[in-house]
XYZ file of C-alpha atoms in Angstrom:
348
model
C 131.414 67.033 188.258
C 131.727 68.001 191.741
C 135.886 68.251 190.721
C 134.222 72.172 189.766
C 134.162 72.749 193.243
C 137.138 74.741 193.505
C 135.081 77.946 192.399
C 132.700 77.592 195.751
C 132.468 77.826 199.217
C 132.242 74.858 201.287
C 129.071 72.751 201.952
C 127.117 74.303 204.705
C 128.226 72.338 208.019
C 124.845 71.482 210.050
C 124.433 71.396 213.930
C 121.969 71.176 216.414
C 119.983 68.615 218.224
C 120.327 65.011 216.680
C 118.028 62.956 215.141
C 114.538 62.648 217.119
C 113.228 60.552 214.103
C 115.846 57.382 214.614
C 114.949 54.964 211.775
C 112.092 57.411 209.972
C 114.822 60.061 208.803
C 117.166 56.943 207.442
C 114.094 56.540 205.342
C 112.749 59.876 205.170
C 110.783 61.643 201.976
C 112.300 64.593 200.313
C 110.750 66.612 197.595
C 113.038 67.917 194.881
C 110.658 70.044 192.757
C 112.149 71.828 189.905
C 110.795 75.152 187.630
C 110.777 74.575 183.753
C 112.615 72.540 181.221
C 113.296 75.287 178.932
C 116.969 75.252 181.108
C 118.221 71.785 180.613
C 120.390 72.160 183.262
C 117.534 70.674 185.666
C 117.174 67.344 184.059
C 120.672 66.777 183.243
C 122.966 68.275 186.365
C 120.639 69.724 189.409
C 118.369 66.520 189.969
C 120.858 63.626 189.252
C 123.416 65.584 191.337
C 120.630 66.120 194.123
C 119.927 62.346 193.788
C 123.556 61.171 193.872
C 124.449 63.388 197.200
C 121.294 62.308 199.284
C 121.929 58.667 198.293
C 125.191 59.146 200.163
C 123.729 61.261 202.734
C 121.067 58.995 203.526
C 121.053 54.976 201.419
C 117.195 54.897 202.508
C 115.734 57.922 201.892
C 113.028 58.779 198.917
C 113.592 61.210 196.268
C 109.792 62.730 195.131
C 110.941 64.559 191.665
C 108.980 66.861 189.576
C 109.640 69.319 186.948
C 106.612 71.792 186.836
C 107.649 72.742 182.990
C 107.069 76.532 183.427
C 103.726 75.721 184.968
C 103.127 77.637 188.195
C 99.516 76.238 188.891
C 101.395 72.555 188.087
C 103.769 73.268 190.895
C 101.693 74.387 193.528
C 99.813 70.532 192.610
C 103.205 68.639 192.675
C 103.968 70.932 195.876
C 100.615 70.031 197.918
C 101.109 66.417 196.344
C 104.635 66.174 197.980
C 103.375 67.029 201.614
C 100.381 64.050 201.113
C 103.272 61.775 200.235
C 104.762 62.210 203.392
C 107.896 64.669 202.667
C 109.671 66.205 205.300
C 111.805 68.710 203.599
C 110.676 70.177 200.034
C 113.434 71.520 198.149
C 112.168 74.085 195.723
C 112.838 75.979 192.913
C 109.688 78.179 192.361
C 108.040 78.513 188.648
C 107.081 82.280 190.288
C 108.925 83.328 193.536
C 105.860 85.405 194.327
C 103.193 82.820 194.419
C 105.632 80.163 196.321
C 105.352 82.172 199.104
C 101.774 80.647 200.111
C 103.533 77.254 199.503
C 106.029 78.061 201.932
C 103.554 78.940 204.664
C 101.379 75.981 203.645
C 104.192 73.257 204.306
C 105.448 75.027 207.341
C 101.964 74.936 209.210
C 102.202 71.208 208.968
C 105.689 70.901 210.003
C 107.241 70.465 206.599
C 110.871 72.294 206.219
C 111.258 74.285 202.663
C 114.305 75.171 201.171
C 114.687 77.404 198.676
C 116.362 76.474 195.655
C 118.745 78.761 192.808
C 115.439 81.220 193.018
C 115.018 83.016 196.447
C 111.111 83.460 197.595
C 111.562 87.032 199.205
C 108.259 87.082 200.607
C 108.471 83.949 202.743
C 111.173 83.378 205.325
C 112.144 79.704 204.371
C 114.140 77.592 206.211
C 117.304 77.593 204.147
C 118.355 79.015 200.596
C 120.693 77.387 198.374
C 122.277 78.722 194.890
C 124.817 80.515 193.575
C 125.666 83.993 193.953
C 122.877 85.506 191.195
C 123.670 89.014 191.653
C 127.204 88.416 191.530
C 126.459 86.345 187.794
C 125.061 89.267 186.500
C 127.803 91.681 187.474
C 130.425 89.261 186.006
C 128.629 88.954 182.517
C 127.968 92.530 182.373
C 131.517 93.836 182.665
C 133.045 90.892 180.709
C 131.501 91.800 177.854
C 131.914 95.840 179.000
C 135.530 94.824 178.877
C 135.824 93.274 175.428
C 133.617 96.266 173.793
C 135.611 98.809 175.402
C 138.367 97.314 173.086
C 137.606 98.999 170.264
C 136.586 103.036 170.257
C 132.660 102.770 170.976
C 130.546 104.639 167.827
C 128.123 107.622 169.221
C 124.727 106.510 169.191
C 125.510 102.387 169.871
C 124.888 100.346 172.919
C 123.615 97.258 173.782
C 120.722 95.437 174.386
C 119.962 93.206 177.600
C 117.974 90.352 177.667
C 116.531 89.896 181.375
C 114.991 86.258 183.036
C 111.466 85.752 183.831
C 109.689 88.573 185.506
C 108.099 85.903 188.107
C 111.827 84.509 189.126
C 113.524 86.566 191.942
C 116.612 85.131 190.546
C 116.160 86.556 187.345
C 115.769 89.829 189.206
C 119.013 89.405 191.007
C 120.551 88.965 187.714
C 119.216 91.702 186.543
C 120.461 93.903 189.293
C 123.651 92.737 189.108
C 124.100 93.314 185.309
C 122.675 97.120 185.758
C 125.537 97.562 188.292
C 128.023 95.821 185.956
C 126.968 98.381 183.201
C 126.850 101.417 185.686
C 129.487 103.970 184.690
C 130.925 102.093 181.975
C 129.854 104.465 179.531
C 127.925 101.801 177.443
C 124.366 102.657 176.567
C 121.760 100.231 176.888
C 119.079 100.407 173.888
C 116.755 98.173 175.355
C 115.665 95.753 177.989
C 113.509 93.221 178.023
C 112.129 90.702 180.925
C 111.930 87.548 178.937
C 109.070 85.329 180.262
C 109.528 81.826 181.570
C 113.027 82.748 180.339
C 111.674 81.174 176.866
C 114.671 81.235 173.986
C 111.979 81.515 171.517
C 110.500 85.068 173.161
C 114.163 86.116 173.931
C 114.801 85.283 169.795
C 111.119 87.327 168.764
C 112.232 90.206 170.764
C 115.641 90.695 169.706
C 114.382 90.093 165.862
C 112.230 93.293 166.651
C 115.359 95.090 168.160
C 117.212 94.224 165.062
C 115.040 95.830 162.932
C 114.884 98.882 164.923
C 118.331 99.749 165.818
C 120.150 97.536 163.185
C 124.047 97.694 163.826
C 124.197 100.554 166.429
C 123.607 97.220 168.340
C 127.167 96.228 169.584
C 126.488 93.574 172.077
C 123.844 91.669 174.052
C 123.707 91.125 177.704
C 121.402 87.769 177.995
C 121.203 86.679 181.491
C 121.443 83.146 180.623
C 122.209 80.320 177.406
C 118.618 79.862 176.552
C 117.969 83.734 176.051
C 121.730 84.027 174.871
C 121.007 81.395 172.072
C 117.496 82.787 171.057
C 119.291 86.462 170.813
C 122.034 84.837 168.429
C 119.302 82.859 166.304
C 117.533 86.377 166.057
C 120.929 88.106 164.688
C 121.523 84.746 162.193
C 118.104 84.782 161.033
C 118.508 88.704 160.186
C 121.358 87.874 158.027
C 124.192 89.526 160.068
C 127.291 88.127 159.042
C 129.440 88.796 161.990
C 127.330 88.269 165.149
C 127.985 90.849 168.048
C 129.206 89.458 171.224
C 126.385 87.929 173.361
C 126.506 87.182 177.395
C 125.255 83.899 178.833
C 125.241 81.944 181.480
C 124.562 78.374 183.249
C 127.450 76.696 180.570
C 125.348 74.570 178.961
C 126.553 72.269 176.491
C 124.910 74.510 173.613
C 125.992 77.485 175.102
C 129.445 76.625 175.444
C 129.736 74.899 171.859
C 128.448 78.741 170.823
C 131.458 79.925 172.673
C 133.749 77.690 170.914
C 132.398 78.551 167.500
C 132.783 82.156 168.628
C 128.836 82.811 168.367
C 128.759 83.165 172.097
C 130.876 85.238 173.799
C 130.566 84.246 177.523
C 128.706 81.846 180.412
C 128.843 81.034 183.916
C 130.455 78.247 185.210
C 128.516 77.039 187.696
C 128.408 73.302 188.182
C 124.986 72.460 189.267
C 125.847 69.409 190.961
C 127.321 71.910 193.353
C 124.516 73.263 194.915
C 122.247 70.034 194.344
C 124.468 68.206 196.694
C 124.787 71.235 199.162
C 120.735 71.181 199.162
C 120.892 67.343 199.352
C 123.022 67.737 202.814
C 121.068 70.388 204.164
C 117.758 68.293 203.557
C 118.806 65.338 205.129
C 120.336 67.760 208.082
C 116.349 69.095 208.643
C 115.313 65.341 208.381
C 117.566 64.792 211.343
C 116.512 67.763 213.212
C 119.862 69.402 212.863
C 120.281 73.150 212.237
C 122.715 74.431 208.928
C 124.925 76.740 209.922
C 124.816 79.966 207.304
C 127.228 81.736 205.349
C 124.980 84.604 204.538
C 121.627 85.833 204.999
C 119.429 86.732 202.017
C 115.721 87.770 201.960
C 115.883 87.442 205.960
C 117.005 83.442 205.229
C 119.861 81.663 206.230
C 121.522 81.150 203.380
C 124.668 79.264 201.054
C 125.766 81.341 198.020
C 128.226 79.941 196.023
C 130.979 81.891 193.827
C 130.185 81.780 190.059
C 133.028 82.249 187.520
C 132.673 84.260 184.055
C 133.763 81.802 180.958
C 134.999 82.985 177.405
C 137.409 81.104 174.569
C 140.342 82.000 176.848
C 139.317 80.141 179.609
C 137.023 77.695 178.734
C 139.374 74.472 178.329
C 140.821 75.434 181.997
C 137.665 76.611 183.797
C 135.296 73.668 182.144
C 136.772 70.763 180.486
C 140.273 70.674 182.757
C 138.276 70.487 185.891
C 136.004 68.080 184.549
C 132.827 70.237 184.539
C 132.002 69.096 180.897
C 133.707 66.423 178.599
C 135.837 67.459 175.503
C 134.102 64.732 173.670
C 130.391 66.056 174.385
C 131.666 69.509 173.257
C 133.656 68.920 170.375
C 131.297 66.787 168.049
C 131.657 66.509 164.301
C 130.266 70.137 163.722
C 132.529 71.732 166.593
C 135.538 69.224 166.052
C 137.863 71.929 163.986
C 136.997 75.097 166.482
C 137.939 72.793 169.307
C 141.519 71.654 167.977
C 142.261 75.695 167.447
C 141.278 76.381 170.804
C 143.683 73.187 172.373
C 140.262 71.776 173.667
C 140.748 67.838 171.884
């Protein structure tokens, strides 16, 4: 699925000293710690992508993988266990970006390097940060929705809902900032917004249900920060008996999200093949094991960073930007439920 890399910057190069560990570097342990299972991307794309690239870089290296399933305390235990098991580098996608600062400090005092992955850790200076540009994601999905809404006159008193990500996730904060930037000066009113604990689709659905009761047909659209919260949003409208679901955004280009776009229930998503950032993180991690210093392309929260460029996807561009690039297979998307819609869109 690396065929979708055309939307991204090149992988960061490494410079600096050569390996001081010799055979130690070629058999190093590297931890890859993911935050939750609410988003399917970590198990389906990030983890296998990281393992595949590290195997190419270092056939003898071992990946210590764990997923905290939304539990910050559990992630702390997994982090400490990785250090105890001898990890030389820990790639961390934190459940709680603020709490993760103490984990970074603990690791670095013991000579263990930490790469922040996907979600930044603003209050600690990590050794590197690898991610798609989260602020840009928010801006893109918001502007895309506004452009669609403005195809028709916007009635007075109407507006949109904003369903943000987890309040403990700094990446969610960047997406939220980008959404606000994308909506600023658009003339589209935000009726209400919500920070979704742990990105939980069920919590997003419950909140949106309440807003449907509150605002009814005044809701012209919803900016949801990822496909999970977008799916929860759509479920709320359908449960309320709304015949025509207003346009809803998303992010991550999950199979479920793409299928909702194919069906016409979700308006957009963001293509950001997780294998791309996973591979970049693997390259940086092995470089750090060897004693090399990766060359940053940017600086974010005082950390050397590599930020990849996301791409907004709608029905119009789904075939070109997702299927034709090998990011998702038509056979996986166009199951019996979506076969007719896929044919109409020229996907299968």
